[in-house]
XYZ file of C-alpha atoms in Angstrom:
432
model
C 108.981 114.284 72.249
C 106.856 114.891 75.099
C 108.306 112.907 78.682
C 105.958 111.791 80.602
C 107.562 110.560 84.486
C 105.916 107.483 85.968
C 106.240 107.406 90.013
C 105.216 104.297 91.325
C 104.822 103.156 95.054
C 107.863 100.720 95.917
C 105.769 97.278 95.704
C 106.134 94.669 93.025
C 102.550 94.558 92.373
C 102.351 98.407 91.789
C 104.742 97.991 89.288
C 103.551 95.000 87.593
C 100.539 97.032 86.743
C 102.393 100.332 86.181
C 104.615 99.226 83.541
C 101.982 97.776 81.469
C 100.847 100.939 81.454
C 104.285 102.850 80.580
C 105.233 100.091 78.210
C 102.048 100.606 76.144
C 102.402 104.552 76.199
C 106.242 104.290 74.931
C 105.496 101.676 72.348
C 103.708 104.467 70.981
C 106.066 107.522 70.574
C 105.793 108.757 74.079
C 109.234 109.437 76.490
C 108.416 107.265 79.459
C 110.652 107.575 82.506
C 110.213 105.478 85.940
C 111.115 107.133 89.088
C 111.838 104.849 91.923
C 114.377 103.172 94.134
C 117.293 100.949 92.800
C 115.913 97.820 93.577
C 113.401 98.189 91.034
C 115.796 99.592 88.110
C 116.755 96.185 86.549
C 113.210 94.990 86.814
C 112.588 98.123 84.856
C 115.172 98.607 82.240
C 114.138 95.077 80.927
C 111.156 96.255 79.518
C 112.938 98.920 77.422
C 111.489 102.164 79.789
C 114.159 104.625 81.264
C 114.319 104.927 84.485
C 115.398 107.566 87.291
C 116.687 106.291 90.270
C 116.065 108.540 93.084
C 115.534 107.628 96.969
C 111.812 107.390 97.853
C 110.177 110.462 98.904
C 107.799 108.666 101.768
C 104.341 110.627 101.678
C 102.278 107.680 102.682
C 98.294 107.943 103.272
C 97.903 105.464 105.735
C 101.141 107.131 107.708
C 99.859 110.268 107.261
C 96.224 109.788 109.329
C 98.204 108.192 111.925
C 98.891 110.608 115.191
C 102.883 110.412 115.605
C 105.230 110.903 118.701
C 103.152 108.598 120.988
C 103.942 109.658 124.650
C 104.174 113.157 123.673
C 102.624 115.645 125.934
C 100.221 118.474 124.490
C 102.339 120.905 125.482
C 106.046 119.366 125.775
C 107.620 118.714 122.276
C 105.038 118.804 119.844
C 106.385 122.004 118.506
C 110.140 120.325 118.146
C 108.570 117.630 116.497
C 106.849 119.510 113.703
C 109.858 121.421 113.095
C 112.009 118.295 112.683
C 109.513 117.023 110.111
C 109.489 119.978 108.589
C 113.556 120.511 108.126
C 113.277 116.751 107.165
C 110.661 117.179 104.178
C 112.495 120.357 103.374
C 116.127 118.440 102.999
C 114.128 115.700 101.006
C 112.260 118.266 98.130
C 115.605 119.811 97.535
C 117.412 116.448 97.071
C 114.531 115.543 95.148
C 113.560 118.576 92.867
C 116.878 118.379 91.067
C 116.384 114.993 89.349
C 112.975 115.623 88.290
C 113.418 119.046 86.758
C 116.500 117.918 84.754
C 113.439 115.273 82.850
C 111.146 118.533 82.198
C 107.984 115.927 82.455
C 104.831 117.257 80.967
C 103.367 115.182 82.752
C 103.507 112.660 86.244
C 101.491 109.420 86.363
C 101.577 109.208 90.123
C 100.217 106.446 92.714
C 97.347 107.025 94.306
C 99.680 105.175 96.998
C 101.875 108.598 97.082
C 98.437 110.963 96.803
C 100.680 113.586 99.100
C 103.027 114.219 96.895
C 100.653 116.071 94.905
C 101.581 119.072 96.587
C 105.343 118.129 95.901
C 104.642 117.982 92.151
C 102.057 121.354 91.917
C 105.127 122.994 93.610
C 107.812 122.187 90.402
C 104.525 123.439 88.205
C 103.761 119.549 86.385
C 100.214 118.343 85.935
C 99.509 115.409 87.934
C 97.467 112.052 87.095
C 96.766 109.422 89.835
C 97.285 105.891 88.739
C 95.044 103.257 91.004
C 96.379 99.979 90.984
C 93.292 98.452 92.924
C 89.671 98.913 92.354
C 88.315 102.501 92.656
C 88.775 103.251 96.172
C 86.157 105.942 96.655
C 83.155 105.686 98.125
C 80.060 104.342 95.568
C 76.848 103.843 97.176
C 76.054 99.988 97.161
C 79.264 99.138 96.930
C 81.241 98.442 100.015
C 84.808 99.484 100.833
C 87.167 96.892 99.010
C 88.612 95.615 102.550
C 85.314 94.067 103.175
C 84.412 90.451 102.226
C 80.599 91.708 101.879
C 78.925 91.066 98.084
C 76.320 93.983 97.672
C 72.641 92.421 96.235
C 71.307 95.904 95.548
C 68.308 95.605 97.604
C 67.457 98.425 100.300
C 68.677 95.869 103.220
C 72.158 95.552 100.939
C 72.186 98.761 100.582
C 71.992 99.961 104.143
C 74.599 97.074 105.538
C 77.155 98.709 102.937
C 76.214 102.253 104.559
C 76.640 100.909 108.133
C 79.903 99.350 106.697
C 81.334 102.491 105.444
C 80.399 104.476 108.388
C 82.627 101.786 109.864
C 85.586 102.146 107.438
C 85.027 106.230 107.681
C 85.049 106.481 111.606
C 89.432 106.232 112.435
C 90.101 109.160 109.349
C 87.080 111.155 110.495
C 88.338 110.794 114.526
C 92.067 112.275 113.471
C 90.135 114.708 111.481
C 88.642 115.656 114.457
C 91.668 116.363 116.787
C 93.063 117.777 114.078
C 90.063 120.875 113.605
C 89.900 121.032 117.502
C 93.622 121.350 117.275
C 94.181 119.044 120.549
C 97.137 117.414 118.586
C 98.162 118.153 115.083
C 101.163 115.799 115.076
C 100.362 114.037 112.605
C 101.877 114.244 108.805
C 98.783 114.807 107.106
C 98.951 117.994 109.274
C 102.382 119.069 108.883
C 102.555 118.802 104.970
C 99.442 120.213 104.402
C 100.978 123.403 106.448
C 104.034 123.140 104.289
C 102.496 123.515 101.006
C 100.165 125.914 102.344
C 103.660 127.845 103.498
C 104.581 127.607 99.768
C 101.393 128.527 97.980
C 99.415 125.576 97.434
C 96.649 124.710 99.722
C 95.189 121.314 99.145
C 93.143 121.507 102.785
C 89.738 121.567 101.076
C 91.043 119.004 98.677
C 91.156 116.395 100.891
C 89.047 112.708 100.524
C 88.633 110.574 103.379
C 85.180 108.605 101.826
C 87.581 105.730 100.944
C 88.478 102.473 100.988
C 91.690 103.151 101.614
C 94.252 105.987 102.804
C 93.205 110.137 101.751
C 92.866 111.285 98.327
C 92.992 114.245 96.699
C 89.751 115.610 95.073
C 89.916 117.363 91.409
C 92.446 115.186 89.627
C 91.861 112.791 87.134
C 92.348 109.233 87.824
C 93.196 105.776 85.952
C 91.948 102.863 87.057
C 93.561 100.122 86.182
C 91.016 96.943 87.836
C 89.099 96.288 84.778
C 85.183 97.887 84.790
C 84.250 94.285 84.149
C 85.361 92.660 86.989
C 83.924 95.474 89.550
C 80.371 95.369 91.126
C 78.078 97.470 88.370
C 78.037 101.132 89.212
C 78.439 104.179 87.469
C 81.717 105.634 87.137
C 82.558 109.070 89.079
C 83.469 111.720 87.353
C 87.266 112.320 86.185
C 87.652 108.054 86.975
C 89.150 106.494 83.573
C 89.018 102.876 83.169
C 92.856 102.030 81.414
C 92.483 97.473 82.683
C 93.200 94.912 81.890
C 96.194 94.954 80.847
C 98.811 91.775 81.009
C 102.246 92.141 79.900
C 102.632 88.378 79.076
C 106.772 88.788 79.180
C 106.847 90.788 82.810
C 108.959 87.410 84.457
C 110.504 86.062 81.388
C 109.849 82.351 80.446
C 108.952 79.341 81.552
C 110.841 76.727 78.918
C 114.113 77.654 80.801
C 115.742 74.507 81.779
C 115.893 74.836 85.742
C 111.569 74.396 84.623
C 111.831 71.610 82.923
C 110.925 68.946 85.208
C 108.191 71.192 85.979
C 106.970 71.534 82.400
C 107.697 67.737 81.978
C 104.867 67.168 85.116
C 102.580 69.071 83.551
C 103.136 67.198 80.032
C 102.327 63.866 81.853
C 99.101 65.376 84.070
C 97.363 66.253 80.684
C 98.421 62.950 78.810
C 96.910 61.035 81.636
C 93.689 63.081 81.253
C 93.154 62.342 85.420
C 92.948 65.330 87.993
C 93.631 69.176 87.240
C 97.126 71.376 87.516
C 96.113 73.500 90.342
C 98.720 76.232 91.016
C 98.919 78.041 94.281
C 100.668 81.650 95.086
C 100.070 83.811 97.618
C 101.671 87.141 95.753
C 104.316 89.184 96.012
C 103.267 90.014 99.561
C 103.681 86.818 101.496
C 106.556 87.980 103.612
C 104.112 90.262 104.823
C 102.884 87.709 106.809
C 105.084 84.851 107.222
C 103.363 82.862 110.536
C 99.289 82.869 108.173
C 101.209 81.593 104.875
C 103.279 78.799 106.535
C 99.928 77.754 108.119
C 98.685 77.848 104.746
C 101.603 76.168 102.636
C 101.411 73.627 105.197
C 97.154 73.144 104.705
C 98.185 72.970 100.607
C 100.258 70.063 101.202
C 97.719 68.217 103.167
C 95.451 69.408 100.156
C 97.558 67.661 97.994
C 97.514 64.606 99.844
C 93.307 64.556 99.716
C 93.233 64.763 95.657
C 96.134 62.601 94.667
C 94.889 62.218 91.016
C 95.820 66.401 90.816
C 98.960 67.823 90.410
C 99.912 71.276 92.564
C 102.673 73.774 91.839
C 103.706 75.943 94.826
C 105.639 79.306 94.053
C 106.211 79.993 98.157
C 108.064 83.011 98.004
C 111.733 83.660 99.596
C 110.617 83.428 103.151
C 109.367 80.268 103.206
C 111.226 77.129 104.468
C 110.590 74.893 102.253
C 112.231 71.636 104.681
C 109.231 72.750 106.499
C 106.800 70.563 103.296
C 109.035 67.617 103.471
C 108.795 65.056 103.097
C 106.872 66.459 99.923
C 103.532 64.765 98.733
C 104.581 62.941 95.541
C 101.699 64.956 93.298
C 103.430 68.897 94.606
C 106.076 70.888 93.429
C 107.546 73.665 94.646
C 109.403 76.877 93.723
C 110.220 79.840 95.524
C 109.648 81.916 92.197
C 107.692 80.461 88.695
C 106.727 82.983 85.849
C 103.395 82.905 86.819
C 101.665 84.189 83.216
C 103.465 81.461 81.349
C 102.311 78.831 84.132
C 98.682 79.545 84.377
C 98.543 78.693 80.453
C 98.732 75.761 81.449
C 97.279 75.261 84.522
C 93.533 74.428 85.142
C 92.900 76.191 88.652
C 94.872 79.070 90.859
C 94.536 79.058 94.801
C 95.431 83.025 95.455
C 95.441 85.429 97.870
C 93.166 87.806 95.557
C 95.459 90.514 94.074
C 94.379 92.460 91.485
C 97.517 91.322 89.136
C 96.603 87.229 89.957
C 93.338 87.792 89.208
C 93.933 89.764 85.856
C 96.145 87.420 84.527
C 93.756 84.378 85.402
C 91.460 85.895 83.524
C 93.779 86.751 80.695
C 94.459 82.939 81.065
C 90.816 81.707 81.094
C 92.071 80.129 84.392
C 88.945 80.211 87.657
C 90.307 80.771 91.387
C 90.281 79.858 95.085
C 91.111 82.973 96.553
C 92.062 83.135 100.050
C 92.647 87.007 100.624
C 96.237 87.784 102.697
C 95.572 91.088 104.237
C 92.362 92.728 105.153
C 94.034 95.873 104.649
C 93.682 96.141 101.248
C 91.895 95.193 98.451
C 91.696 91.390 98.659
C 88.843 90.909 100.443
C 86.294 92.779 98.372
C 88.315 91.395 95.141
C 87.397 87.627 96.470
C 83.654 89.300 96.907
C 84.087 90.456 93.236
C 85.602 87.086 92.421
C 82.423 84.988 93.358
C 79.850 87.521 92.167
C 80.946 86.931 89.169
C 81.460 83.209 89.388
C 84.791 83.340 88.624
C 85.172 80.957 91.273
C 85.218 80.681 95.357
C 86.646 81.819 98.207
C 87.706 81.103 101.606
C 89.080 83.001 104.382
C 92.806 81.845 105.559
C 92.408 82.528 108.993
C 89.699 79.885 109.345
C 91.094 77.059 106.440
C 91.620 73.901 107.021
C 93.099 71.243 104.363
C 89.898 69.838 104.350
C 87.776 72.936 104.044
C 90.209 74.042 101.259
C 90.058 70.269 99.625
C 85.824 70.759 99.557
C 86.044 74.655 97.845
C 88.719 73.319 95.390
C 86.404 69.942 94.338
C 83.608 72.131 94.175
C 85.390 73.982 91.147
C 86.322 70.841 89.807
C 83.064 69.847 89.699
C 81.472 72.463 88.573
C 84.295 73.403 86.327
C 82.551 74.437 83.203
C 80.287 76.900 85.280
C 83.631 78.599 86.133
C 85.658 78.325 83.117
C 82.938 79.696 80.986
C 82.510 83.119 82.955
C 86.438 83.020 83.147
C 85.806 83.285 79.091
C 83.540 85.481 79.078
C 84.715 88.144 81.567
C 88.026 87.410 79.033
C 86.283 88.710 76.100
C 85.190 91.515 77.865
């Protein structure tokens, strides 16, 4: 039986969508392993997949274009440096090497996340596959990089604002590139493993993409996609780009008729029979402690929310860092929970406020559920998914930095009110 090794970046929403993947691939004869840290083993092993713990071997994109040792002279250090980061990667390959040539994978199903380990993998002699969690991250003409809020109209004046947005996106990669060619610098860890591997016999210099949305690639290797063809702006595929979405694993966070949900379920039982209002549920992801000071702000709007449209009912899942005390006292139409199995919930709920990750968003689709998304980060894909989001009338958006409660009260009435609009492309993109 072939083994194929599945090394995901250390994020819960890279392996929500990963082990969709690796679940539907071993339900069908295949030997899946998971690499990856140990706080994602139990997650893991519940979904029947081996897995191989091993310490994260950091090869980060968005690390790598960044010039390290700030304060470093030219000419004082810089060759200590490199040979510290060099000793270091070394110790790392050899720790890591072990573990994955004991599997013998024919194959690795690696983030695009980890893109420099590429080299790592061409070194032990297995093929390599990049898995993309987001939507295609290279640059399509038309289509603007996925950290932009911009929706392309694919006129000529569309098409030249997404142009003078990309040459925007391109300009930090292209200015380390730069330094890097006129050799001013070269500290950085793009740098230094490219000169490793090229020490070891595999040059991946020319190989290098920088036209992207986000972090380097690596040009020549195939690539799944796993943000559903559907859902993006229409373009044509590029070449070696596979589209694998969507795919929902409907039993990822295990159910919601446990009894510490009860209550919950019994709210949500008396909300329909009343036939008054909407459930709305609200999350902002996985990656809410990422930003702790913008999603208190915004907890704090919801509540307010809450207070405007007292015929609804909201569900909160806040995430660990939240205070909840910081709600009370609680509007009596809102519950909240630091964790809810959010597949099981949005069957039954009528709206989702999110912060626009591509998992949320799959799974509201799966669950013929429209959306107020309010993108978290700029950094990554959320604010061109809320662009993708409304072009398909899938729902609206807003952005958190500006909300109010009663900005957010008008954007979530003018779903209500419009509701069929939404719910019917929900459907449709569903059946897609």
């Amino acid at each position: 039986m072939k083994t194929i090794l599945f090394d995901p970046f250390p994020a819960n929403g890279h392996y929500s969508a990963i082990l969709k993947t690796a679940k539907v691939l071993n339900n069908n004869g295949l030997h899946i392993v998971v690499s990856g840290s140990a706080e994602f083993k139990e997650r893991t092993e519940r979904q029947g997949l081996e897995y191989l713990e091993n310490k994260p071997f950091l090869m980060l994109p968005e690390i790598a274009l960044k010039i390290q040792g700030k304060g470093l002279s030219l000419f004082q250090n810089k060759s200590n440096y490199i040979s510290k980061r060099k000793v270091e990667w070394n110790e790392n390959f050899i720790r890591w090497k072990d573990s994955i040539l004991v599997l013998k994978p024919s194959l690795v199903v690696l983030d695009e996340h980890y893109v420099l380990k590429v080299g790592a993998y061409l070194l032990l002699g297995i093929p390599v596959l990049l898995f993309q969690t987001m939507p295609d991250t290279l640059k399509i003409n038309g289509i603007p990089p996925f950290t932009n809020y911009f929706i392309p109209r694919f006129s000529a004046l569309s098409n030249f604002i997404c142009k003078g947005l990309w040459l925007v996106k391109e300009f930090h990669p292209y200015y380390g590139y730069l330094l890097r060619k006129l050799k001013l610098v070269r500290i950085d860890d793009l740098s230094i493993y490219l000169e490793i591997y090229i020490s070891k016999g595999i040059d991946l210099s020319g190989r290098i993409e920088l036209k992207r949305s986000f972090g380097i690639g690596i040009k020549g290797l195939p690539r799944f996609v796993v943000s559903p063809a559907a859902f993006d702006f229409p373009h044509g595929e590029q070449p070696n780009v596979f589209r694998i979405g969507p795919l929902v694993d409907i039993c990822r966070e295990g159910k919601i008729d446990l009894p510490r949900y009860q209550t919950l379920l019994n709210q949500i039982e008396k909300q329909k029979n009343s036939k008054k209002g909407m459930v709305v549920y609200s999350s902002m992801g996985t990656i809410s402690g990422n930003d702790v000071k913008r999603c208190t702000r915004f907890f704090l709007h919801l509540a307010k929310v809450a207070l405007l449209n007292p015929d609804d009912l909201f569900v909160l899942s806040s995430g660990s860092f939240f205070d909840i005390k910081l709600l009370l006292p609680l509007p009596a139409n809102m519950m909240v929970f630091e964790t809810v199995p959010q597949v099981d919930l949005l069957q039954r709920c009528d709206i989702m406020i999110t912060h626009g990750g591509m998992n949320s968003i799959t799974e509201c689709v799966f669950c013929g559920v429209p959306m107020l998304v309010y993108p978290l980060s700029r950094q990554w894909d959320q604010p061109g998914n809320s662009a993708r989001v409304v072009y398909h009338g899938l729902g609206l958006r807003g952005r958190i930095e500006r909300s109010s409660a009663k900005t957010m009260s008008r954007k979530l009435n003018l779903i209500k009110t419009n509701y069929l609009f939404y719910k019917t492309n929900v459907l449709k993109m569903h059946e897609l």
